[in-house]
Amino acid sequence: MSGTSETTELYSTLEESARLLDVACSPDKIWPILNAYSEAFTQDSTVVAFRVATGVRHIGELDCRFMTYPKKQDPYALALSNGLTAATEHPVGTLLSEIQAQLPVDSHAIDIGVVGGFKKIYAFFTPDDLQELSKLADLPSMPRSLAENGEFFARYGLSDKVGVIGVDYQSRTVNVYFNDVPAECFEPRAIVSILDELGFAEPSEQMIKLGQEAFGLYVTLNWDSPKIERICFAVTTTDLKNLPVEIEPGIATFVNGVPYGGADRKFVYGVALAPEGEYYKLESHYNWVSGSMDFI
């Protein structure tokens, strides 16, 4: 399929990057997405990143994330009108519109998989206007688990630190990203306490080391459980050798070959904790714009 010069270049890069993981890029799923959001790639300030992860549920996939422009466009309406995702009566289908109506959304981003196709939409708030959890918890379509874990978030100083909301239309989950996280949350004792409260296994030494270097964290919620499904600690760096842990072998192979644009290189490395255990994620920025928010 054909597209603009920008989308054609991105698709070729996706194919090249997927080959590093022995993953087959699906043009039938990717081209309709790139064409639907083609305006995003005409902007010099568009952030594009590739993400890989360990863990059984992530094997065989390469994700791509990009910011969308112009801001006035509704990215979910665009996805529906282009057949990228099916309309649904589930609350996942109305959550983004409620966020847009009630809160000061600054911009959006899209998450796609070279195998899975359209997955997720992010709503970003500006770094100087982080949002309160209570406002989000009051939204009719928000999972009740956000409100039910309110005391937990307050205890760790996160109640007014929401920087991004991610709505996953495939898995029917919501990610809540926290910025300006209190430094105390990244101390070893606090990390152990947080994971214990959430009912996760005791963290490995590697997870503790990485968590101490984190700049932010996020949690994953769903509509079927009162519990927090996952939590992730994220570290940003321009050189993975500077991290206090060894990079997972499968991720290291990808890093050594993945293309990137511009003179500077930027990574976000994260460790996620879920009931099935720890797994690791790497976001490699193909196009990074100074001053943009990290969006693992």
XYZ file of C-alpha atoms in Angstrom:
296
model
C 0.000 0.000 0.000
C 1.121 3.571 -0.647
C 1.261 6.589 1.629
C 3.081 9.848 2.118
C 6.869 9.939 2.096
C 6.802 10.150 5.917
C 4.510 7.146 6.419
C 6.388 5.130 3.796
C 9.648 5.788 5.620
C 8.100 4.826 8.964
C 6.610 1.616 7.579
C 9.982 0.593 6.103
C 11.616 1.285 9.467
C 8.983 -0.795 11.244
C 9.624 -3.701 8.882
C 13.375 -3.418 9.399
C 12.995 -3.240 13.182
C 10.560 -6.167 13.293
C 13.064 -8.367 11.456
C 15.472 -7.919 14.385
C 12.896 -9.693 16.540
C 11.943 -12.274 13.896
C 8.494 -10.693 13.846
C 6.534 -10.395 10.598
C 5.145 -6.897 10.024
C 1.516 -6.995 8.871
C 0.937 -4.362 6.139
C -2.813 -4.999 6.131
C -2.966 -3.862 9.754
C -0.328 -1.145 9.752
C -1.029 0.808 6.562
C -4.659 1.682 7.411
C -3.416 3.131 10.723
C -0.585 5.143 9.171
C -2.931 6.506 6.505
C -5.631 7.404 9.035
C -3.169 9.394 11.145
C -0.963 10.600 8.285
C -1.222 14.236 9.404
C 0.721 13.325 12.524
C 3.831 12.614 10.498
C 3.910 15.941 8.671
C 4.959 17.658 11.913
C 8.628 18.091 12.813
C 7.620 17.793 16.469
C 6.071 14.330 16.185
C 7.578 11.886 18.674
C 7.878 8.292 17.418
C 9.116 5.397 19.546
C 9.397 1.624 19.242
C 8.809 -0.689 22.189
C 9.707 -4.291 22.936
C 9.081 -6.300 26.074
C 9.930 -9.626 27.648
C 7.276 -11.903 29.104
C 5.040 -14.469 27.424
C 2.243 -12.027 26.520
C 4.684 -9.739 24.656
C 6.722 -12.273 22.670
C 6.311 -11.966 18.902
C 5.300 -8.293 18.883
C 6.864 -4.889 18.234
C 4.923 -1.796 19.265
C 5.147 1.677 17.786
C 3.944 4.852 19.491
C 3.481 8.276 17.964
C 1.972 11.621 18.896
C -1.078 12.831 16.942
C -1.777 16.247 15.433
C -3.716 18.442 15.107
C -4.987 18.532 18.681
C -8.552 19.271 17.597
C -8.887 15.809 16.032
C -10.514 13.095 18.116
C -8.175 10.103 17.660
C -10.782 7.559 18.800
C -13.409 8.872 16.372
C -10.774 8.626 13.652
C -10.044 5.021 14.623
C -13.742 4.115 14.501
C -14.415 5.847 11.175
C -11.448 4.069 9.573
C -12.364 0.645 10.924
C -9.231 0.392 13.080
C -11.239 -0.735 16.101
C -14.838 -1.862 16.538
C -17.498 0.230 18.254
C -18.426 -1.156 21.657
C -20.879 -0.583 24.485
C -18.123 -1.406 26.980
C -16.965 1.590 29.091
C -13.612 1.475 27.272
C -15.428 3.049 24.329
C -16.594 6.154 26.215
C -13.740 6.793 28.662
C -11.606 8.946 26.352
C -14.498 11.245 25.438
C -15.249 11.767 29.144
C -11.602 12.621 29.808
C -11.611 15.081 26.908
C -14.830 16.726 28.116
C -13.884 17.048 31.781
C -10.105 17.487 31.853
C -7.544 19.717 30.047
C -6.089 17.235 27.556
C -3.058 18.751 25.837
C -2.304 16.093 23.195
C -2.725 12.443 22.268
C -0.601 9.496 21.198
C -1.386 6.215 19.461
C 0.012 2.759 20.253
C 0.058 0.123 17.505
C 1.589 -3.331 17.067
C 3.142 -4.634 13.863
C 1.177 -7.838 14.492
C -1.746 -6.684 16.646
C -2.572 -3.453 14.828
C -4.372 -0.574 16.595
C -4.176 -0.906 20.375
C -4.214 2.184 22.537
C -4.775 5.929 22.774
C -3.004 8.150 25.291
C -4.346 11.452 26.642
C -1.580 13.789 27.859
C -1.835 16.615 30.354
C 0.848 19.299 30.439
C 3.720 18.788 32.909
C 2.683 21.954 34.781
C -0.963 20.848 35.040
C -0.887 17.335 36.465
C -4.327 16.037 37.365
C -5.962 14.795 40.541
C -7.005 11.172 40.772
C -10.314 12.174 42.324
C -11.394 13.931 39.096
C -10.547 10.865 37.058
C -12.200 8.516 39.531
C -15.450 10.477 39.193
C -15.714 9.749 35.464
C -18.594 7.285 34.875
C -16.553 5.046 32.558
C -13.377 4.885 34.684
C -12.695 1.470 36.280
C -13.894 1.538 39.897
C -10.532 0.144 40.964
C -9.062 3.658 40.621
C -11.307 5.023 43.354
C -11.074 1.844 45.426
C -7.284 2.207 45.581
C -7.448 5.900 46.430
C -5.953 5.457 49.890
C -3.024 3.548 48.432
C -2.231 6.340 45.956
C -2.606 9.007 48.652
C -0.273 7.157 50.984
C 2.533 7.407 48.440
C 1.873 11.021 47.454
C 0.408 10.255 44.017
C -3.100 11.698 44.321
C -2.360 14.819 42.274
C 0.403 13.547 39.981
C -1.415 12.122 36.949
C 0.359 13.078 33.715
C -1.060 10.618 31.172
C -3.979 8.224 30.781
C -3.676 5.308 28.356
C -6.834 3.545 27.138
C -6.148 0.084 25.727
C -8.984 -0.959 23.415
C -7.673 -4.457 22.779
C -7.066 -5.588 26.345
C -9.751 -3.318 27.843
C -7.455 -1.863 30.429
C -6.446 1.629 31.544
C -2.928 2.843 32.357
C -2.515 5.729 34.797
C 0.911 7.396 34.523
C 2.327 9.463 37.380
C 4.859 12.287 36.928
C 6.805 14.204 39.585
C 6.640 11.092 41.738
C 7.973 11.681 45.286
C 11.575 10.456 45.515
C 10.633 8.346 48.537
C 8.629 6.033 46.258
C 11.855 4.885 44.618
C 13.677 3.969 47.813
C 14.196 0.187 48.213
C 12.058 -0.019 51.325
C 9.196 1.835 49.625
C 9.384 -0.333 46.494
C 9.114 -3.478 48.602
C 6.232 -1.971 50.575
C 4.344 -0.907 47.435
C 4.624 -4.342 45.847
C 3.668 -6.075 49.079
C 0.544 -3.930 49.394
C -0.457 -4.780 45.853
C -0.002 -8.497 46.471
C 2.914 -8.967 44.079
C 5.903 -11.218 44.654
C 9.003 -9.900 46.394
C 11.060 -7.928 43.849
C 14.386 -9.166 42.526
C 17.629 -7.330 43.299
C 17.721 -6.180 39.664
C 14.223 -4.705 39.943
C 15.196 -2.807 43.121
C 18.306 -1.363 41.451
C 16.320 -0.211 38.438
C 13.471 1.138 40.552
C 15.866 3.360 42.470
C 16.767 5.135 39.202
C 13.155 5.599 38.041
C 11.682 8.942 36.974
C 8.060 7.811 37.007
C 5.683 4.915 37.410
C 2.326 3.782 36.145
C -0.375 1.294 37.084
C -2.725 -0.801 34.972
C -6.402 -1.166 35.891
C -9.330 -3.063 34.416
C -13.103 -3.113 34.794
C -13.283 -6.675 36.119
C -11.229 -6.473 39.312
C -10.841 -4.073 42.264
C -7.099 -4.751 42.264
C -4.266 -2.949 40.489
C -3.320 -5.338 37.680
C 0.268 -4.176 37.059
C 2.745 -1.529 38.133
C 5.763 -0.353 36.161
C 8.825 1.698 37.153
C 10.527 3.548 34.286
C 14.086 4.853 33.840
C 15.227 7.200 31.062
C 18.733 7.242 29.599
C 20.681 8.098 26.453
C 23.082 5.204 27.041
C 21.866 1.824 28.281
C 25.363 1.110 29.633
C 24.637 3.694 32.318
C 21.821 1.636 33.790
C 22.578 -0.211 37.047
C 21.368 -3.548 35.610
C 22.127 -5.884 32.740
C 19.775 -5.439 29.772
C 17.694 -8.510 28.959
C 19.421 -10.434 26.097
C 16.463 -10.293 23.710
C 16.128 -6.559 24.226
C 19.879 -5.989 23.810
C 19.801 -7.615 20.358
C 17.015 -5.279 19.316
C 18.822 -2.204 20.656
C 21.969 -2.950 18.695
C 20.128 -2.854 15.396
C 17.030 -0.663 15.737
C 17.190 2.523 13.604
C 16.837 5.983 15.085
C 16.701 9.489 13.696
C 18.542 12.632 14.715
C 21.851 13.057 16.467
C 20.648 12.097 19.940
C 19.385 8.747 21.094
C 16.978 8.229 23.948
C 15.678 5.137 25.740
C 13.128 4.453 28.427
C 13.704 1.146 30.214
C 11.019 -0.173 32.509
C 10.366 -3.056 34.838
C 6.760 -4.153 35.291
C 5.372 -6.237 38.120
C 2.298 -8.408 37.634
C 0.901 -11.502 39.373
C 2.833 -13.692 36.900
C 6.109 -11.998 37.872
C 8.544 -9.379 36.545
C 9.094 -8.471 32.937
C 11.059 -5.719 31.204
C 10.253 -3.140 28.528
C 12.388 -0.934 26.342
C 11.180 2.122 24.469
C 13.643 3.292 21.837
C 12.875 6.707 20.380
C 13.056 6.798 16.602
C 12.244 10.502 16.582
C 12.644 12.429 19.825
C 11.796 16.088 20.383
C 13.491 17.888 23.256
C 10.977 18.919 25.894
C 8.464 16.200 25.010
C 7.140 13.975 27.760
C 8.442 10.437 28.081
C 5.602 8.049 27.360
C 6.457 4.531 28.291
